[in-house]
Amino acid sequence: MNDTKKPNTSLQELKDQYEAARGKHLKLNMSRGKPSPGQLDLSNELLGPLDSFLTEDGTDARNYGILDGIPECRTLFADLLGLDRDRMIIGGNSSLSLMFDTVAALCLFGTGGNRPWQHYKYAGTPVKFLCPSPGYDRHFRICEELGIEMIPVPLSSEGPDMDLVTDLVRQDPLIKGMWCVPLHSNPEGVCYSDRVVEQLASMETAARDFRIFWDNAYGIHHIYEEVTLMNILDACEKHGHPERAYYFFSTSKITFPGAGVALIASGPDNIRELKGHMSAQIISYDKLNQLRHVKYFKTPDNIRAHMARLADELRPKFDLVLSKLEAELRGTGLASWSHPKGGYFISLNTLPGCAKRTVELAREAGVVLTDAGATYPYGRDENDSNIRIAPSYPSLGELDAAMDIFILCIKIAALETNKK
Amino acid sequence: MNDTKKPNTSLQELKDQYEAARGKHLKLNMSRGKPSPGQLDLSNELLGPLDSFLTEDGTDARNYGILDGIPECRTLFADLLGLDRDRMIIGGNSSLSLMFDTVAALCLFGTGGNRPWQHYKYAGTPVKFLCPSPGYDRHFRICEELGIEMIPVPLSSEGPDMDLVTDLVRQDPLIKGMWCVPLHSNPEGVCYSDRVVEQLASMETAARDFRIFWDNAYGIHHIYEEVTLMNILDACEKHGHPERAYYFFSTSKITFPGAGVALIASGPDNIRELKGHMSAQIISYDKLNQLRHVKYFKTPDNIRAHMARLADELRPKFDLVLSKLEAELRGTGLASWSHPKGGYFISLNTLPGCAKRTVELAREAGVVLTDAGATYPYGRDENDSNIRIAPSYPSLGELDAAMDIFILCIKIAALETNKK
């Protein structure tokens, strides 16, 4: 497809190329942040038999018991992330579940003696969350499901627009929460600066029960460059708001998306409160899987070494996507895109009004992308320009073919729109 | 302790024996329905390495995907229990979580277009559940946590008092739910008769969104006698209420309490609705563990053979408890007890007003029993007489020692009360 390099390829020529691609009946998927089989293979040894079922405190991991997770697993992740193992709960295989259950608990029961958030719904004034956007569609889905209004907030290269955030939370007591993916954010690859973290921890909020949902999903998922992140829980404590943030993490993209372990950490009162609610919901999460993870990794350094191997798997895919975009679109004015240092995504912006059409064209030619708009609350991208590229799952060959078609679709959608 | 057999042992003599037992500083626990290490060992092979990670439909069980559980796991349990695999969701390791999440979903979202149950709370008229009692304390805990009022209903040998149940549900539209442990019930060992199941399925209810929470925790856990149970979902469908019951089951007491698999089955609309809510809460449960269970058991017959081996582990413990009660208390008028055909418990009734004191005396002598009252909603046993005995976890030797002390405490509490 070298000829698409010509800046003035006509719409008709592009469409001919598109029809040729479509004729190949490809089935390619760049829609979800799913590890490839090669990445998963790196953790297979974790699934070997266990030499003992006893945890550090003598509990039989096969049986009931230990609601908050086996002590050695809490220690491992506390050491890895700079958290306090006594202010942490290891859950099941899904940090998304811990997030949903936490927001649901706040809706049903409230926190710190404040009103349950459902109260506001029944009073006709639902609570609101700030949603740095573009962001993670499943965060937005939790809010929609629970009837929480979402307010999009723009992201800069160092985090959410803090002038806007501080204004909003100071003025509106109905703003009770905020989603943050503070490292290698989904999809923009934004890493929050120390200044932003300090502001989030220190800012004045009208709601006493304002909470930050700190989804550090890509906390150690560096690909091109190691980025450090200020510890939000420490910062909140320092600024006198020890219960402001819930910190989430999981090994879904370290070991197995389907069978990893997830955790929540927070202030002492929040953790006590959550354990109380959890004790009505579950006797204990899967401790054998926690034990597997501890016996496999043993130390934080081993986890970091493992992440370096995973990065070696991912880097060629990111290289390929970025070099294709560079070669085909740089200087054309048809698109701009992120240059992430880690994480799972590249975020691309088409010309305004072109994202939906681009995604539609790609789908018809066998390339599935995340739905245009999905990265915004309510699926509403006012500019219709953001598209999330997830390069991890396809093979390099598939990615190569998919990117050619995707770039073609960006150009066609742009030219079609220009003609109108 | 042969001398306790004498019917007319004085209170002082009993107290002397008690002090002697207390001096031994024993630490024995008959409080929770926990499998013994020997039972757990029977499933250890399940934890061996998997020869393939692919499910029947070609999905990589290590990765994201398949919200409702891998097809072969749904097939296995559908065949075992006479359920429809397409009206089933395999969850994580805990049926209690599936119950809590289902009741919480009904509180937050309602079902079938009816009002969320939280609505009634905010309107000042909370919804109510019927609670056959004595029953499972964790069911009652879910209701308490979610602000659902509990109405105790007596149990006969064939199930709940259906005259009372049918009257109540016909008259009161706020009665939205009912807990049932239909086989080898916790703690009474009651098995619901076909007549009771038919009545539950066919009865007229004032609430359109009345739901039965059918916790078949001991559905294949026969010890002395195999008991059959009418299929509640089929019965509900036959009587025109296909969405009336949620059916729960788990392998917590088949393989591992900490690392089994749990399921919920129901009518087609309920399952569709639950999948919708779950899709906001989780991407997929642990499919590798589902795969382990399928590869280990392969067929329903193998599961039943496994249950026969587990019953062989449990039977001597039940024999011991029952023979001690028989030898020491039969004909004394001091206690009556259940004669379960399976399950995990023996339910004992002391003289009125003696259960709390008995449990207290036992605890002081190093024998932990389930709290008196725990088997009733709000922990309120009006007669203060029911005590749940859980013989599965201790060794035979421990159980022997624990039962001697327990029986001594029953006698002392009875004589103390008589004297007042």
Tab-separated table of C-alpha atoms in Angstrom, chain B residues 41-398:
chain	number	residue	atom	x	y	z
B	41	ASP	CA	-7.418	-33.788	50.276
B	42	LEU	CA	-9.903	-35.778	48.183
B	43	SER	CA	-9.893	-32.932	45.622
B	44	ASN	CA	-6.187	-32.112	45.525
B	45	GLU	CA	-5.718	-33.614	42.077
B	46	LEU	CA	-7.971	-30.894	40.744
B	47	LEU	CA	-5.116	-28.470	41.381
B	48	GLY	CA	-2.683	-30.166	39.034
B	49	PRO	CA	-1.533	-28.416	35.865
B	50	LEU	CA	-3.989	-28.082	32.982
B	51	ASP	CA	-3.085	-29.775	29.720
B	52	SER	CA	-4.845	-27.104	27.693
B	53	PHE	CA	-6.295	-23.671	28.342
B	54	LEU	CA	-8.834	-23.832	25.558
B	55	THR	CA	-12.503	-24.183	26.322
B	56	GLU	CA	-14.954	-26.179	24.246
B	57	ASP	CA	-15.749	-23.092	22.143
B	58	GLY	CA	-12.077	-22.297	21.529
B	59	THR	CA	-11.770	-19.484	24.076
B	60	ASP	CA	-8.470	-19.145	25.931
B	61	ALA	CA	-9.552	-19.562	29.551
B	62	ARG	CA	-6.587	-17.469	30.703
B	63	ASN	CA	-7.854	-14.369	28.936
B	64	TYR	CA	-10.916	-12.110	29.186
B	65	GLY	CA	-14.265	-13.331	27.950
B	66	ILE	CA	-17.369	-15.470	28.556
B	67	LEU	CA	-19.302	-13.640	31.264
B	68	ASP	CA	-21.645	-16.524	32.022
B	69	GLY	CA	-19.051	-19.272	32.410
B	70	ILE	CA	-17.395	-21.711	30.016
B	71	PRO	CA	-19.941	-23.857	28.181
B	72	GLU	CA	-18.586	-27.232	29.364
B	73	CYS	CA	-18.828	-26.137	33.001
B	74	ARG	CA	-22.422	-25.000	32.523
B	75	THR	CA	-23.168	-28.325	30.818
B	76	LEU	CA	-21.626	-30.357	33.650
B	77	PHE	CA	-23.685	-28.676	36.366
B	78	ALA	CA	-26.813	-28.479	34.230
B	79	ASP	CA	-26.635	-32.250	33.752
B	80	LEU	CA	-25.859	-32.847	37.435
B	81	LEU	CA	-28.761	-30.766	38.712
B	82	GLY	CA	-31.320	-31.020	35.924
B	83	LEU	CA	-30.948	-27.374	34.949
B	84	ASP	CA	-30.800	-25.584	31.599
B	85	ARG	CA	-27.228	-24.550	30.784
B	86	ASP	CA	-28.490	-21.507	28.891
B	87	ARG	CA	-30.325	-20.238	31.962
B	88	MET	CA	-27.286	-20.375	34.209
B	89	ILE	CA	-24.297	-18.238	35.106
B	90	ILE	CA	-21.151	-19.729	36.619
B	91	GLY	CA	-19.727	-17.166	39.039
B	92	GLY	CA	-16.602	-16.984	41.153
B	93	ASN	CA	-15.879	-19.140	44.177
B	94	SER	CA	-18.855	-18.090	46.266
B	95	SER	CA	-22.588	-18.713	45.938
B	96	LEU	CA	-23.031	-16.320	48.874
B	97	SER	CA	-21.654	-13.570	46.612
B	98	LEU	CA	-24.104	-14.497	43.879
B	99	MET	CA	-26.915	-14.295	46.454
B	100	PHE	CA	-25.776	-10.975	47.870
B	101	ASP	CA	-25.223	-9.509	44.415
B	102	THR	CA	-28.641	-10.707	43.243
B	103	VAL	CA	-30.495	-9.268	46.237
B	104	ALA	CA	-28.421	-6.068	45.942
B	105	ALA	CA	-29.323	-5.841	42.239
B	106	LEU	CA	-33.008	-6.174	43.110
B	107	CYS	CA	-32.583	-3.408	45.692
B	108	LEU	CA	-30.785	-1.118	43.255
B	109	PHE	CA	-32.528	-1.910	39.981
B	110	GLY	CA	-35.638	-3.996	40.644
B	111	THR	CA	-36.687	-6.779	38.292
B	112	GLY	CA	-39.025	-7.154	35.358
B	113	GLY	CA	-39.745	-3.436	35.182
B	114	ASN	CA	-40.944	-3.307	38.793
B	115	ARG	CA	-39.667	-0.752	41.260
B	116	PRO	CA	-36.202	-1.165	42.775
B	117	TRP	CA	-36.643	-2.537	46.290
B	118	GLN	CA	-34.730	0.469	47.647
B	119	HIS	CA	-37.692	2.571	46.605
B	120	TYR	CA	-39.734	1.045	49.422
B	121	LYS	CA	-37.036	1.827	51.947
B	122	TYR	CA	-37.021	5.493	50.971
B	123	ALA	CA	-40.829	5.491	51.000
B	124	GLY	CA	-40.671	4.327	54.628
B	125	THR	CA	-42.033	0.831	53.979
B	126	PRO	CA	-39.083	-1.535	53.546
B	127	VAL	CA	-39.594	-4.821	51.738
B	128	LYS	CA	-39.749	-8.081	53.687
B	129	PHE	CA	-38.405	-11.606	53.291
B	130	LEU	CA	-39.831	-14.817	54.714
B	131	CYS	CA	-37.151	-16.671	56.633
B	132	PRO	CA	-37.807	-20.333	57.427
B	133	SER	CA	-36.172	-20.689	60.847
B	134	PRO	CA	-33.941	-21.944	62.254
B	135	GLY	CA	-31.955	-21.174	59.128
B	136	TYR	CA	-28.621	-19.995	57.743
B	137	ASP	CA	-27.223	-16.970	59.535
B	138	ARG	CA	-25.547	-15.571	56.419
B	139	HIS	CA	-28.864	-15.391	54.566
B	140	PHE	CA	-30.237	-13.331	57.423
B	141	ARG	CA	-27.116	-11.185	57.405
B	142	ILE	CA	-27.715	-10.244	53.746
B	143	CYS	CA	-31.215	-9.040	54.658
B	144	GLU	CA	-29.977	-7.055	57.646
B	145	GLU	CA	-27.208	-5.461	55.584
B	146	LEU	CA	-29.648	-4.411	52.874
B	147	GLY	CA	-32.359	-3.211	55.234
B	148	ILE	CA	-34.823	-5.966	54.376
B	149	GLU	CA	-37.243	-6.884	57.166
B	150	MET	CA	-37.284	-10.551	58.101
B	151	ILE	CA	-40.323	-12.592	59.053
B	152	PRO	CA	-39.456	-15.955	60.646
B	153	VAL	CA	-41.500	-18.930	59.464
B	154	PRO	CA	-41.468	-22.282	61.310
B	155	LEU	CA	-40.143	-25.382	59.583
B	156	SER	CA	-41.772	-28.770	59.680
B	157	SER	CA	-40.139	-32.019	58.618
B	158	GLU	CA	-41.164	-31.388	55.003
B	159	GLY	CA	-40.359	-27.713	54.680
B	160	PRO	CA	-41.685	-24.324	55.786
B	161	ASP	CA	-45.157	-24.010	57.269
B	162	MET	CA	-46.939	-23.555	53.962
B	163	ASP	CA	-50.301	-22.483	55.444
B	164	LEU	CA	-48.541	-19.513	56.977
B	165	VAL	CA	-46.386	-18.850	53.897
B	166	THR	CA	-49.264	-18.888	51.428
B	167	ASP	CA	-51.353	-16.625	53.675
B	168	LEU	CA	-48.571	-14.104	54.137
B	169	VAL	CA	-47.478	-13.819	50.502
B	170	ARG	CA	-51.074	-13.570	49.286
B	171	GLN	CA	-51.842	-10.687	51.604
B	172	ASP	CA	-48.706	-8.575	51.806
B	173	PRO	CA	-47.283	-7.018	48.623
B	174	LEU	CA	-44.207	-5.935	50.580
B	175	ILE	CA	-43.135	-9.556	51.002
B	176	LYS	CA	-40.747	-9.745	48.072
B	177	GLY	CA	-38.575	-12.701	48.898
B	178	MET	CA	-38.047	-15.943	50.738
B	179	TRP	CA	-34.908	-17.886	51.636
B	180	CYS	CA	-34.967	-21.648	51.165
B	181	VAL	CA	-32.323	-24.325	51.764
B	182	PRO	CA	-34.425	-27.101	50.320
B	183	LEU	CA	-32.240	-30.165	50.959
B	184	HIS	CA	-30.530	-31.101	54.221
B	185	SER	CA	-31.278	-27.587	55.403
B	186	ASN	CA	-28.907	-25.607	57.584
B	187	PRO	CA	-29.240	-26.426	60.456
B	188	GLU	CA	-32.312	-28.686	60.704
B	189	GLY	CA	-31.567	-31.106	57.891
B	190	VAL	CA	-35.074	-30.590	56.516
B	191	CYS	CA	-35.733	-31.814	52.958
B	192	TYR	CA	-38.588	-30.083	51.160
B	193	SER	CA	-41.322	-32.437	49.993
B	194	ASP	CA	-42.728	-32.319	46.463
B	195	ARG	CA	-45.946	-30.905	47.902
B	196	VAL	CA	-44.070	-27.986	49.448
B	197	VAL	CA	-42.110	-27.294	46.256
B	198	GLU	CA	-45.319	-27.357	44.217
B	199	GLN	CA	-46.990	-24.944	46.629
B	200	LEU	CA	-44.033	-22.570	46.548
B	201	ALA	CA	-44.102	-22.640	42.766
B	202	SER	CA	-47.850	-22.238	42.379
B	203	MET	CA	-48.934	-20.008	45.266
B	204	GLU	CA	-50.514	-16.654	44.580
B	205	THR	CA	-48.386	-13.699	45.683
B	206	ALA	CA	-49.464	-10.099	46.200
B	207	ALA	CA	-46.061	-8.905	44.947
B	208	ARG	CA	-45.527	-9.384	41.219
B	209	ASP	CA	-41.785	-9.380	41.905
B	210	PHE	CA	-41.850	-11.986	44.684
B	211	ARG	CA	-38.723	-14.137	44.415
B	212	ILE	CA	-37.594	-17.394	46.037
B	213	PHE	CA	-33.868	-17.631	46.838
B	214	TRP	CA	-33.292	-21.359	46.476
B	215	ASP	CA	-29.942	-22.091	48.052
B	216	ASN	CA	-29.382	-25.726	47.172
B	217	ALA	CA	-26.091	-25.734	49.076
B	218	TYR	CA	-26.444	-29.397	50.052
B	219	GLY	CA	-28.162	-30.590	46.885
B	220	ILE	CA	-25.974	-33.690	46.488
B	221	HIS	CA	-24.576	-33.869	50.017
B	222	HIS	CA	-26.245	-37.062	51.200
B	223	ILE	CA	-24.714	-38.913	54.148
B	224	TYR	CA	-27.217	-41.526	55.323
B	225	GLU	CA	-29.798	-41.504	52.574
B	226	GLU	CA	-30.176	-40.116	49.082
B	227	VAL	CA	-33.082	-37.689	48.995
B	228	THR	CA	-34.613	-36.379	45.793
B	229	LEU	CA	-35.862	-32.842	45.398
B	230	MET	CA	-38.415	-31.560	42.928
B	231	ASN	CA	-36.889	-29.100	40.456
B	232	ILE	CA	-38.099	-25.685	41.578
B	233	LEU	CA	-37.413	-23.954	38.253
B	234	ASP	CA	-39.433	-26.527	36.326
B	235	ALA	CA	-42.230	-26.345	38.892
B	236	CYS	CA	-42.335	-22.537	38.719
B	237	GLU	CA	-42.441	-22.646	34.941
B	238	LYS	CA	-45.211	-25.241	34.969
B	239	HIS	CA	-47.296	-23.052	37.249
B	240	GLY	CA	-46.823	-19.946	35.108
B	241	HIS	CA	-44.141	-18.247	37.205
B	242	PRO	CA	-40.962	-18.912	35.225
B	243	GLU	CA	-39.089	-16.057	36.895
B	244	ARG	CA	-40.083	-16.778	40.494
B	245	ALA	CA	-36.969	-18.601	41.712
B	246	TYR	CA	-33.216	-17.996	41.713
B	247	TYR	CA	-31.359	-21.290	42.141
B	248	PHE	CA	-27.907	-21.256	43.790
B	249	PHE	CA	-25.332	-24.005	44.018
B	250	SER	CA	-21.588	-24.261	44.610
B	251	THR	CA	-18.748	-26.713	44.979
B	252	SER	CA	-17.609	-25.102	48.236
B	253	LYS	CA	-18.400	-28.352	50.020
B	254	ILE	CA	-17.602	-30.571	47.046
B	255	THR	CA	-14.088	-29.407	46.175
B	256	PHE	CA	-12.755	-26.381	48.074
B	257	PRO	CA	-14.642	-23.786	50.146
B	258	GLY	CA	-11.996	-21.228	49.224
B	259	ALA	CA	-11.576	-22.122	45.592
B	260	GLY	CA	-14.644	-23.834	44.189
B	261	VAL	CA	-17.114	-22.596	41.622
B	262	ALA	CA	-20.608	-21.241	42.235
B	263	LEU	CA	-23.618	-20.880	39.989
B	264	ILE	CA	-26.974	-19.186	39.701
B	265	ALA	CA	-29.793	-20.488	37.511
B	266	SER	CA	-33.208	-18.940	36.934
B	267	GLY	CA	-35.825	-18.064	34.352
B	268	PRO	CA	-34.725	-16.667	31.006
B	269	ASP	CA	-35.687	-13.053	31.783
B	270	ASN	CA	-33.946	-13.093	35.167
B	271	ILE	CA	-30.750	-14.493	33.675
B	272	ARG	CA	-30.782	-11.910	30.874
B	273	GLU	CA	-31.329	-9.166	33.448
B	274	LEU	CA	-28.571	-10.451	35.743
B	275	LYS	CA	-26.105	-10.730	32.868
B	276	GLY	CA	-26.859	-7.103	32.074
B	277	HIS	CA	-26.025	-5.999	35.607
B	278	MET	CA	-23.014	-8.308	35.812
B	279	SER	CA	-21.604	-6.882	32.614
B	280	ALA	CA	-21.176	-3.593	34.509
B	281	GLN	CA	-19.503	-5.414	37.397
B	282	ILE	CA	-17.083	-7.896	35.863
B	283	ILE	CA	-15.643	-8.931	32.511
B	284	SER	CA	-15.445	-12.615	33.369
B	285	TYR	CA	-15.093	-14.870	36.399
B	286	ASP	CA	-12.119	-17.213	36.813
B	287	LYS	CA	-12.468	-19.549	33.835
B	288	LEU	CA	-9.303	-21.503	34.615
B	289	ASN	CA	-10.901	-22.690	37.820
B	290	GLN	CA	-14.040	-23.630	35.924
B	291	LEU	CA	-11.861	-25.581	33.496
B	292	ARG	CA	-10.045	-27.325	36.380
B	293	HIS	CA	-13.373	-28.490	37.778
B	294	VAL	CA	-14.562	-29.791	34.416
B	295	LYS	CA	-11.327	-31.597	33.639
B	296	TYR	CA	-11.227	-33.158	37.099
B	297	PHE	CA	-14.823	-34.339	37.276
B	298	LYS	CA	-15.732	-34.800	33.608
B	299	THR	CA	-19.193	-36.281	34.360
B	300	PRO	CA	-22.036	-35.911	36.870
B	301	ASP	CA	-21.512	-39.552	37.861
B	302	ASN	CA	-17.935	-38.812	38.877
B	303	ILE	CA	-19.177	-35.942	41.036
B	304	ARG	CA	-21.680	-38.247	42.716
B	305	ALA	CA	-18.966	-40.857	43.325
B	306	HIS	CA	-16.818	-38.111	44.850
B	307	MET	CA	-19.709	-37.127	47.110
B	308	ALA	CA	-19.987	-40.729	48.293
B	309	ARG	CA	-16.317	-40.599	49.352
B	310	LEU	CA	-16.943	-37.298	51.152
B	311	ALA	CA	-19.943	-38.860	52.894
B	312	ASP	CA	-17.670	-41.679	54.086
B	313	GLU	CA	-15.472	-39.009	55.706
B	314	LEU	CA	-18.422	-37.267	57.330
B	315	ARG	CA	-20.521	-40.230	58.446
B	316	PRO	CA	-18.354	-41.340	61.394
B	317	LYS	CA	-18.519	-37.790	62.770
B	318	PHE	CA	-22.285	-37.614	62.490
B	319	ASP	CA	-22.476	-41.125	63.990
B	320	LEU	CA	-20.360	-40.017	66.908
B	321	VAL	CA	-22.395	-36.893	67.651
B	322	LEU	CA	-25.703	-38.700	67.322
B	323	SER	CA	-24.642	-41.686	69.436
B	324	LYS	CA	-23.315	-39.417	72.195
B	325	LEU	CA	-26.541	-37.440	72.243
B	326	GLU	CA	-28.495	-40.663	72.277
B	327	ALA	CA	-26.459	-42.185	75.077
B	328	GLU	CA	-26.382	-39.128	77.299
B	329	LEU	CA	-29.583	-37.227	76.651
B	330	ARG	CA	-32.208	-39.581	75.283
B	331	GLY	CA	-35.149	-39.752	77.650
B	332	THR	CA	-33.796	-37.032	79.932
B	333	GLY	CA	-36.124	-34.413	78.514
B	334	LEU	CA	-33.202	-31.997	78.498
B	335	ALA	CA	-32.804	-31.759	74.710
B	336	SER	CA	-34.121	-32.877	71.356
B	337	TRP	CA	-32.127	-32.975	68.145
B	338	SER	CA	-32.379	-33.526	64.421
B	339	HIS	CA	-31.541	-36.756	62.586
B	340	PRO	CA	-30.287	-35.412	59.269
B	341	LYS	CA	-29.964	-37.578	56.168
B	342	GLY	CA	-27.181	-35.366	54.833
B	343	GLY	CA	-25.786	-31.847	54.848
B	344	TYR	CA	-23.423	-30.401	57.408
B	345	PHE	CA	-25.303	-29.906	60.651
B	346	ILE	CA	-27.158	-31.369	63.565
B	347	SER	CA	-29.644	-29.005	65.136
B	348	LEU	CA	-30.239	-29.326	68.855
B	349	ASN	CA	-32.893	-27.762	71.042
B	350	THR	CA	-32.218	-27.361	74.743
B	351	LEU	CA	-34.930	-26.639	77.283
B	352	PRO	CA	-36.337	-23.139	76.734
B	353	GLY	CA	-33.988	-20.453	78.025
B	354	CYS	CA	-30.909	-22.680	78.098
B	355	ALA	CA	-29.183	-22.258	74.720
B	356	LYS	CA	-27.242	-19.049	75.424
B	357	ARG	CA	-26.052	-20.368	78.783
B	358	THR	CA	-25.043	-23.711	77.275
B	359	VAL	CA	-23.004	-22.031	74.533
B	360	GLU	CA	-21.420	-19.713	77.094
B	361	LEU	CA	-20.441	-22.594	79.384
B	362	ALA	CA	-18.998	-24.528	76.446
B	363	ARG	CA	-16.968	-21.541	75.264
B	364	GLU	CA	-15.496	-21.082	78.721
B	365	ALA	CA	-14.433	-24.714	78.660
B	366	GLY	CA	-12.767	-24.289	75.244
B	367	VAL	CA	-15.548	-25.538	72.955
B	368	VAL	CA	-16.712	-22.974	70.417
B	369	LEU	CA	-20.254	-23.421	69.097
B	370	THR	CA	-22.248	-21.235	66.721
B	371	ASP	CA	-23.694	-18.373	68.784
B	372	ALA	CA	-27.056	-19.246	70.271
B	373	GLY	CA	-29.701	-17.354	68.331
B	374	ALA	CA	-27.584	-17.123	65.162
B	375	THR	CA	-29.941	-19.509	63.408
B	376	TYR	CA	-32.807	-16.990	63.686
B	377	PRO	CA	-33.379	-13.616	61.989
B	378	TYR	CA	-31.787	-10.781	63.979
B	379	GLY	CA	-30.154	-13.461	66.184
B	380	ARG	CA	-33.440	-13.696	68.102
B	381	ASP	CA	-34.399	-17.189	69.171
B	382	GLU	CA	-37.553	-16.433	71.185
B	383	ASN	CA	-37.201	-19.737	73.059
B	384	ASP	CA	-33.444	-19.429	73.516
B	385	SER	CA	-33.175	-23.125	72.766
B	386	ASN	CA	-31.610	-23.780	69.322
B	387	ILE	CA	-27.936	-24.674	68.958
B	388	ARG	CA	-26.273	-25.672	65.695
B	389	ILE	CA	-23.679	-28.452	65.845
B	390	ALA	CA	-21.157	-28.526	62.990
B	391	PRO	CA	-19.227	-31.811	63.264
B	392	SER	CA	-17.298	-31.741	59.962
B	393	TYR	CA	-14.076	-29.914	60.818
B	394	PRO	CA	-12.746	-31.437	64.067
B	395	SER	CA	-11.080	-34.831	64.098
B	396	LEU	CA	-13.011	-37.716	65.651
B	397	GLY	CA	-10.930	-37.410	68.810
B	398	GLU	CA	-11.576	-33.686	69.089
